[in-house]
PDB file of C-alpha atoms and ligand atoms in Angstrom:
ATOM      1  CA  MET A   1      11.440   9.079   9.143  1.00 97.00           C
ATOM      2  CA  LYS A   2       9.064   9.702   6.810  1.00 98.00           C
ATOM      3  CA  VAL A   3       5.575   8.026   5.852  1.00 98.00           C
ATOM      4  CA  LEU A   4       3.711   7.275   2.973  1.00 98.00           C
ATOM      5  CA  GLY A   5       0.130   5.541   3.051  1.00 99.00           C
ATOM      6  CA  ILE A   6      -1.222   5.057   0.194  1.00 99.00           C
ATOM      7  CA  TYR A   7      -4.980   4.854  -0.084  1.00 98.00           C
ATOM      8  CA  GLY A   8      -6.049   2.349  -2.615  1.00 98.00           C
ATOM      9  CA  SER A   9     -10.616   1.628  -2.538  1.00 98.00           C
ATOM     10  CA  PRO A  10     -12.576   4.072  -4.394  1.00 98.00           C
ATOM     11  CA  ARG A  11     -15.247   4.883  -2.238  1.00 98.00           C
ATOM     12  CA  LYS A  12     -14.084   8.540  -0.207  1.00 98.00           C
ATOM     13  CA  GLY A  13     -14.620   8.168   3.654  1.00 97.00           C
ATOM     14  CA  GLY A  14     -15.011   4.461   2.972  1.00 97.00           C
ATOM     15  CA  ASN A  15     -13.075   1.016   5.837  1.00 98.00           C
ATOM     16  CA  THR A  16     -10.189   1.403   4.092  1.00 98.00           C
ATOM     17  CA  ASP A  17      -9.957   5.360   4.245  1.00 98.00           C
ATOM     18  CA  GLN A  18     -10.865   4.990   8.040  1.00 97.00           C
ATOM     19  CA  LEU A  19      -8.794   2.903   8.331  1.00 98.00           C
ATOM     20  CA  LEU A  20      -4.889   4.147   7.120  1.00 98.00           C
ATOM     21  CA  ASP A  21      -6.282   7.474   8.728  1.00 98.00           C
ATOM     22  CA  LYS A  22      -5.800   6.020  12.068  1.00 98.00           C
ATOM     23  CA  ALA A  23      -1.942   4.323  11.142  1.00 98.00           C
ATOM     24  CA  LEU A  24      -1.121   7.447   9.596  1.00 98.00           C
ATOM     25  CA  GLU A  25      -2.900   9.214  13.075  1.00 98.00           C
ATOM     26  CA  GLY A  26      -0.434   6.566  14.860  1.00 98.00           C
ATOM     27  CA  ALA A  27       2.729   6.911  13.318  1.00 98.00           C
ATOM     28  CA  ARG A  28       2.464  10.587  13.164  1.00 98.00           C
ATOM     29  CA  SER A  29       1.938  10.039  17.029  1.00 98.00           C
ATOM     30  CA  ALA A  30       4.617   8.999  17.387  1.00 97.00           C
ATOM     31  CA  GLY A  31       6.775  11.407  15.656  1.00 97.00           C
ATOM     32  CA  ALA A  32       6.747  10.572  11.837  1.00 98.00           C
ATOM     33  CA  GLU A  33       6.678  12.702   8.675  1.00 98.00           C
ATOM     34  CA  ILE A  34       3.209  11.525   6.802  1.00 98.00           C
ATOM     35  CA  ARG A  35       2.800  12.428   3.258  1.00 98.00           C
ATOM     36  CA  THR A  36      -0.231  10.714   0.881  1.00 98.00           C
ATOM     37  CA  VAL A  37      -1.138   8.353  -2.846  1.00 98.00           C
ATOM     38  CA  TYR A  38      -4.844   8.760  -2.667  1.00 98.00           C
ATOM     39  CA  VAL A  39      -5.126   6.722  -6.359  1.00 98.00           C
ATOM     40  CA  ARG A  40      -8.961   6.702  -6.703  1.00 98.00           C
ATOM     41  CA  ASP A  41      -7.686  11.297  -8.149  1.00 98.00           C
ATOM     42  CA  LEU A  42      -4.223   9.613  -9.904  1.00 98.00           C
ATOM     43  CA  LYS A  43      -5.089   9.887 -14.369  1.00 98.00           C
ATOM     44  CA  MET A  44      -3.197   7.163 -14.529  1.00 98.00           C
ATOM     45  CA  CYS A  45      -3.275   4.253 -16.828  1.00 98.00           C
ATOM     46  CA  GLY A  46      -0.954   0.958 -15.634  1.00 98.00           C
ATOM     47  CA  CYS A  47       2.247  -0.709 -17.169  1.00 98.00           C
ATOM     48  CA  ILE A  48       2.066  -0.664 -20.630  1.00 98.00           C
ATOM     49  CA  GLU A  49       5.264  -3.328 -20.809  1.00 98.00           C
ATOM     50  CA  CYS A  50       7.456  -0.717 -23.214  1.00 97.00           C
ATOM     51  CA  GLY A  51      10.588  -1.595 -22.291  1.00 97.00           C
ATOM     52  CA  GLY A  52      11.803   2.044 -21.517  1.00 97.00           C
ATOM     53  CA  CYS A  53      12.439   2.091 -17.756  1.00 97.00           C
ATOM     54  CA  ASP A  54      14.527  -1.139 -18.565  1.00 95.00           C
ATOM     55  CA  LYS A  55      17.461   0.356 -19.121  1.00 93.00           C
ATOM     56  CA  THR A  56      17.225   3.230 -16.651  1.00 94.00           C
ATOM     57  CA  GLY A  57      15.149   2.206 -14.052  1.00 96.00           C
ATOM     58  CA  LYS A  58      12.853   5.021 -15.375  1.00 97.00           C
ATOM     59  CA  CYS A  59       9.331   5.203 -16.178  1.00 98.00           C
ATOM     60  CA  VAL A  60       8.041   6.368 -19.835  1.00 98.00           C
ATOM     61  CA  VAL A  61       4.749   7.064 -19.161  1.00 98.00           C
ATOM     62  CA  GLU A  62       3.797  10.846 -18.655  1.00 98.00           C
ATOM     63  CA  ASP A  63       1.372  11.415 -15.863  1.00 98.00           C
ATOM     64  CA  ASP A  64       0.741  11.548 -12.232  1.00 98.00           C
ATOM     65  CA  MET A  65       1.642   8.269 -11.210  1.00 98.00           C
ATOM     66  CA  GLN A  66       5.220  10.457 -11.875  1.00 98.00           C
ATOM     67  CA  THR A  67       4.467  12.762  -8.212  1.00 98.00           C
ATOM     68  CA  VAL A  68       4.194   9.098  -7.025  1.00 98.00           C
ATOM     69  CA  TYR A  69       8.098   7.375  -7.738  1.00 98.00           C
ATOM     70  CA  PRO A  70       9.561   9.567  -5.385  1.00 98.00           C
ATOM     71  CA  LEU A  71       7.332   9.272  -1.983  1.00 98.00           C
ATOM     72  CA  LEU A  72       7.234   5.603  -3.186  1.00 98.00           C
ATOM     73  CA  GLU A  73      11.390   6.061  -3.213  1.00 96.00           C
ATOM     74  CA  GLU A  74      11.956   8.496  -0.398  1.00 97.00           C
ATOM     75  CA  ALA A  75       9.435   6.476   2.366  1.00 98.00           C
ATOM     76  CA  ASP A  76      10.872   3.982   5.377  1.00 98.00           C
ATOM     77  CA  VAL A  77       7.316   3.017   5.646  1.00 98.00           C
ATOM     78  CA  ILE A  78       4.427   2.121   3.353  1.00 98.00           C
ATOM     79  CA  PHE A  79       1.026   1.441   4.613  1.00 98.00           C
ATOM     80  CA  LEU A  80      -0.954   0.045   1.530  1.00 99.00           C
ATOM     81  CA  ALA A  81      -4.646   0.603   2.151  1.00 98.00           C
ATOM     82  CA  SER A  82      -6.910  -1.599  -0.240  1.00 98.00           C
ATOM     83  CA  PRO A  83      -9.951  -3.029   0.333  1.00 98.00           C
ATOM     84  CA  ILE A  84     -10.299  -6.691  -0.747  1.00 98.00           C
ATOM     85  CA  PHE A  85     -11.724  -6.410  -4.981  1.00 98.00           C
ATOM     86  CA  PHE A  86     -12.499 -10.229  -6.506  1.00 98.00           C
ATOM     87  CA  TYR A  87      -9.789 -11.326  -3.731  1.00 98.00           C
ATOM     88  CA  SER A  88      -7.582  -9.180  -4.435  1.00 98.00           C
ATOM     89  CA  VAL A  89      -6.650  -5.580  -4.302  1.00 98.00           C
ATOM     90  CA  THR A  90      -8.823  -2.771  -6.443  1.00 98.00           C
ATOM     91  CA  ALA A  91      -6.874  -1.981  -9.953  1.00 98.00           C
ATOM     92  CA  GLN A  92      -6.355   1.278  -9.095  1.00 98.00           C
ATOM     93  CA  VAL A  93      -4.077  -0.578  -6.865  1.00 98.00           C
ATOM     94  CA  LYS A  94      -2.755  -3.354  -9.163  1.00 98.00           C
ATOM     95  CA  ALA A  95      -2.574  -0.073 -11.931  1.00 98.00           C
ATOM     96  CA  LEU A  96      -0.462   1.988  -9.071  1.00 98.00           C
ATOM     97  CA  ILE A  97       1.800  -1.595  -8.462  1.00 98.00           C
ATOM     98  CA  ASP A  98       2.296  -2.420 -12.286  1.00 98.00           C
ATOM     99  CA  ARG A  99       3.668   0.584 -12.118  1.00 98.00           C
ATOM    100  CA  ALA A 100       6.465   0.815 -10.398  1.00 98.00           C
ATOM    101  CA  GLN A 101       7.945  -1.800 -12.122  1.00 98.00           C
ATOM    102  CA  ALA A 102      10.581   0.784 -12.926  1.00 98.00           C
ATOM    103  CA  ASP A 103      11.453   0.365  -9.883  1.00 96.00           C
ATOM    104  CA  TRP A 104      12.468  -2.930  -9.118  1.00 96.00           C
ATOM    105  CA  ALA A 105      14.589  -2.460 -13.161  1.00 96.00           C
ATOM    106  CA  LYS A 106      16.366   0.306 -10.909  1.00 94.00           C
ATOM    107  CA  ASN A 107      17.021  -2.695  -7.770  1.00 91.00           C
ATOM    108  CA  GLN A 108      18.187  -4.492 -10.592  1.00 90.00           C
ATOM    109  CA  LEU A 109      20.061  -2.048 -12.076  1.00 92.00           C
ATOM    110  CA  ASP A 110      21.407  -0.108  -9.473  1.00 86.00           C
ATOM    111  CA  ARG A 111      22.120  -2.630  -6.823  1.00 80.00           C
ATOM    112  CA  SER A 112      23.871  -5.541  -6.024  1.00 80.00           C
ATOM    113  CA  SER A 113      22.619  -9.222  -4.524  1.00 77.00           C
ATOM    114  CA  GLU A 114      24.141  -7.941  -1.141  1.00 77.00           C
ATOM    115  CA  GLU A 115      21.501  -4.664  -1.392  1.00 77.00           C
ATOM    116  CA  LYS A 116      19.201  -6.085  -2.694  1.00 73.00           C
ATOM    117  CA  MET A 117      18.655  -8.271   0.903  1.00 76.00           C
ATOM    118  CA  LEU A 118      19.360  -5.333   3.358  1.00 82.00           C
ATOM    119  CA  LYS A 119      16.175  -4.265   2.355  1.00 89.00           C
ATOM    120  CA  ARG A 120      15.972   0.002   2.795  1.00 91.00           C
ATOM    121  CA  GLY A 121      12.458   0.042   4.579  1.00 96.00           C
ATOM    122  CA  ARG A 122       9.173  -1.962   6.303  1.00 97.00           C
ATOM    123  CA  GLY A 123       5.719  -1.824   4.112  1.00 98.00           C
ATOM    124  CA  TYR A 124       2.155  -2.737   5.929  1.00 98.00           C
ATOM    125  CA  LEU A 125      -0.888  -3.958   4.183  1.00 98.00           C
ATOM    126  CA  ILE A 126      -4.112  -2.624   5.691  1.00 98.00           C
ATOM    127  CA  SER A 127      -7.414  -3.996   4.216  1.00 98.00           C
ATOM    128  CA  ALA A 128     -11.007  -5.177   5.260  1.00 98.00           C
ATOM    129  CA  GLY A 129     -13.621  -7.699   2.943  1.00 98.00           C
ATOM    130  CA  ALA A 130     -16.598  -7.883   3.512  1.00 97.00           C
ATOM    131  CA  THR A 131     -16.644 -12.153   3.191  1.00 97.00           C
ATOM    132  CA  ARG A 132     -15.110 -13.960   5.793  1.00 95.00           C
ATOM    133  CA  GLY A 133     -13.377 -17.010   4.240  1.00 93.00           C
ATOM    134  CA  LYS A 134     -10.065 -18.218   5.267  1.00 94.00           C
ATOM    135  CA  ASN A 135      -8.397 -17.028   1.961  1.00 97.00           C
ATOM    136  CA  LEU A 136      -9.710 -13.433   1.894  1.00 98.00           C
ATOM    137  CA  PHE A 137      -6.545 -10.996   1.601  1.00 98.00           C
ATOM    138  CA  GLU A 138      -4.681 -14.226   0.555  1.00 98.00           C
ATOM    139  CA  GLY A 139      -4.282 -12.852  -2.884  1.00 98.00           C
ATOM    140  CA  ALA A 140      -4.193  -9.326  -2.105  1.00 98.00           C
ATOM    141  CA  GLN A 141      -1.023 -10.035   0.577  1.00 98.00           C
ATOM    142  CA  MET A 142       0.220 -11.593  -2.452  1.00 98.00           C
ATOM    143  CA  VAL A 143       0.973  -9.008  -3.993  1.00 98.00           C
ATOM    144  CA  ALA A 144       1.760  -6.541  -1.402  1.00 98.00           C
ATOM    145  CA  ARG A 145       4.860  -8.666  -0.825  1.00 98.00           C
ATOM    146  CA  TYR A 146       5.902  -8.491  -4.219  1.00 98.00           C
ATOM    147  CA  PHE A 147       5.178  -4.674  -4.662  1.00 98.00           C
ATOM    148  CA  PHE A 148       7.027  -4.431  -1.593  1.00 98.00           C
ATOM    149  CA  ASP A 149       9.853  -6.143  -3.030  1.00 96.00           C
ATOM    150  CA  ALA A 150       9.715  -3.609  -6.350  1.00 96.00           C
ATOM    151  CA  LEU A 151      11.146  -0.902  -3.705  1.00 96.00           C
ATOM    152  CA  ASN A 152      13.376  -2.813  -2.261  1.00 95.00           C
ATOM    153  CA  MET A 153      11.230  -2.853   1.317  1.00 96.00           C
ATOM    154  CA  SER A 154      10.529  -6.150   3.651  1.00 96.00           C
ATOM    155  CA  TYR A 155       6.755  -7.347   4.014  1.00 98.00           C
ATOM    156  CA  GLU A 156       5.871  -6.896   7.662  1.00 98.00           C
ATOM    157  CA  GLY A 157       1.986  -7.993   7.074  1.00 98.00           C
ATOM    158  CA  GLY A 158      -0.621  -6.394   8.553  1.00 97.00           C
ATOM    159  CA  ILE A 159      -4.069  -5.497   9.795  1.00 97.00           C
ATOM    160  CA  PHE A 160      -7.147  -7.122   7.976  1.00 97.00           C
ATOM    161  CA  PHE A 161     -10.935  -7.425   9.117  1.00 96.00           C
ATOM    162  CA  ARG A 162     -13.291  -9.572   7.980  1.00 96.00           C
ATOM    163  CA  SER A 163     -17.236  -8.859   7.252  1.00 95.00           C
ATOM    164  CA  ILE A 164     -17.502  -5.215   6.888  1.00 94.00           C
ATOM    165  CA  GLU A 165     -18.995  -4.491   4.372  1.00 93.00           C
ATOM    166  CA  LYS A 166     -21.104  -1.032   4.305  1.00 95.00           C
ATOM    167  CA  ARG A 167     -19.281   2.370   4.588  1.00 92.00           C
ATOM    168  CA  THR A 168     -19.600   2.997   7.924  1.00 89.00           C
ATOM    169  CA  ALA A 169     -18.693  -0.776   9.324  1.00 94.00           C
ATOM    170  CA  VAL A 170     -15.001   0.326  10.857  1.00 93.00           C
ATOM    171  CA  ARG A 171     -16.370   3.268  12.463  1.00 91.00           C
ATOM    172  CA  ASP A 172     -19.210   1.341  14.192  1.00 89.00           C
ATOM    173  CA  ASN A 173     -15.923  -0.996  15.478  1.00 89.00           C
ATOM    174  CA  PRO A 174     -13.788   0.971  17.738  1.00 90.00           C
ATOM    175  CA  ASP A 175     -11.867  -1.639  18.357  1.00 93.00           C
ATOM    176  CA  THR A 176     -10.588  -1.728  14.711  1.00 94.00           C
ATOM    177  CA  LEU A 177     -10.140   1.804  15.065  1.00 96.00           C
ATOM    178  CA  ARG A 178      -7.918   0.886  17.750  1.00 97.00           C
ATOM    179  CA  GLU A 179      -6.057  -1.940  16.075  1.00 97.00           C
ATOM    180  CA  ALA A 180      -4.699   1.107  12.951  1.00 98.00           C
ATOM    181  CA  PHE A 181      -3.945   3.010  15.452  1.00 98.00           C
ATOM    182  CA  ASN A 182      -1.925   1.270  17.145  1.00 98.00           C
ATOM    183  CA  LEU A 183       0.201  -0.622  14.247  1.00 98.00           C
ATOM    184  CA  GLY A 184       0.710   3.009  13.226  1.00 98.00           C
ATOM    185  CA  ILE A 185       3.084   3.849  16.276  1.00 98.00           C
ATOM    186  CA  LYS A 186       4.759  -0.053  15.117  1.00 97.00           C
ATOM    187  CA  ALA A 187       5.357   0.319  12.677  1.00 97.00           C
ATOM    188  CA  VAL A 188       7.948   4.204  13.153  1.00 96.00           C
ATOM    189  CA  ALA A 189       8.054   2.075  16.725  1.00 92.00           C
ATOM    190  CA  SER A 190      10.183  -1.064  15.480  1.00 78.00           C
TER     191      SER A 190
HETATM  192  C1  LIG B   1     -16.255  -4.243  -7.608  1.00 63.75           C
HETATM  193  C2  LIG B   1     -16.057  -5.112  -5.796  1.00 63.75           C
HETATM  194  C3  LIG B   1     -15.678  -6.657  -5.485  1.00 63.75           C
HETATM  195  C4  LIG B   1     -15.910  -7.016  -4.551  1.00 63.75           C
HETATM  196  N1  LIG B   1     -15.133  -7.698  -4.043  1.00 63.75           N
HETATM  197  C5  LIG B   1     -15.076  -8.529  -2.026  1.00 63.75           C
HETATM  198  C6  LIG B   1     -13.950 -10.329  -2.579  1.00 63.75           C
HETATM  199  O1  LIG B   1     -14.218 -10.342  -3.266  1.00 63.75           O
HETATM  200  N2  LIG B   1     -14.061 -10.749  -1.147  1.00 63.75           N
HETATM  201  C7  LIG B   1     -15.265  -9.437   0.176  1.00 63.75           C
HETATM  202  O2  LIG B   1     -14.518  -9.842   0.644  1.00 63.75           O
HETATM  203  N3  LIG B   1     -15.407  -8.129  -0.665  1.00 63.75           N
HETATM  204  C8  LIG B   1     -15.493  -7.867  -2.211  1.00 63.75           C
HETATM  205  N4  LIG B   1     -16.261  -6.524  -1.777  1.00 63.75           N
HETATM  206  C9  LIG B   1     -16.833  -6.096  -0.567  1.00 63.75           C
HETATM  207  C10 LIG B   1     -14.985  -4.687  -0.816  1.00 63.75           C
HETATM  208  O3  LIG B   1     -14.055  -5.735   0.170  1.00 63.75           O
HETATM  209  C11 LIG B   1     -15.255  -4.637   1.057  1.00 63.75           C
HETATM  210  O4  LIG B   1     -17.045  -4.147   1.134  1.00 63.75           O
HETATM  211  C12 LIG B   1     -14.663  -3.969   1.422  1.00 63.75           C
HETATM  212  O5  LIG B   1     -15.557  -2.883   3.624  1.00 63.75           O
HETATM  213  C13 LIG B   1     -14.958  -1.987   0.945  1.00 63.75           C
HETATM  214  O6  LIG B   1     -13.985  -0.476   1.449  1.00 63.75           O
HETATM  215  P1  LIG B   1     -13.813  -0.012   1.499  1.00 63.75           P
HETATM  216  O7  LIG B   1     -15.152   0.811   2.082  1.00 63.75           O
HETATM  217  O8  LIG B   1     -12.408   1.225   1.965  1.00 63.75           O
HETATM  218  O9  LIG B   1     -14.410   0.517   0.115  1.00 63.75           O
HETATM  219  C14 LIG B   1     -16.411  -6.639  -3.202  1.00 63.75           C
HETATM  220  C15 LIG B   1     -17.014  -5.537  -2.554  1.00 63.75           C
HETATM  221  C16 LIG B   1     -16.776  -4.620  -4.728  1.00 63.75           C
HETATM  222  C17 LIG B   1     -17.546  -3.252  -4.986  1.00 63.75           C
END
């Protein structure tokens, strides 16, 4: 089973990086083959709405996103990790998600409505935010759900941590890291 971890924070070694490290460690311990994408290292733009993918399902913009498409398409399980920035995912993650429009177009071209019902894989969101509001993760979850839908994957929820701000916050809370490790195992086993 191929598991892809998408590191979506601009802050290297921060909370969502550490949580995703743990989830991937759990997945690896359950036998998965692990691949990773560090969104902060990609030189890429968001979707330019040129319509280039409409007839082929392939993005025509030549930048680092071209290295990400095969990883998205081959993964059986994806963990998307993003801190909450203004009640959503980070701008860097959103750029990657918008570029998944090409996968959405491919789905429309290649799959019948019955095939679209049968999801080909599973997606999970790992997130953390500094505040405690009830609706803190609603925006990011909605974005994640439709990202995975574009990839013809189901959205399976994830793990969400409130009141997490300084870079070391999750490290000071072993329960959060344990939860992430267990999510990695569960995602591969289900
Ligand atoms: C630009 C920016 C916007 C943020 N917006 C929110 C927000 O809307 N709600 C919230 O609870 N925390 C917000 N935060 C705090 C981060 O979500 C929090 O510090 C998180 O733990 C960072 O995760 P990381 O270490 O993986 O980057 C924001 C931080 C930044 C830098």
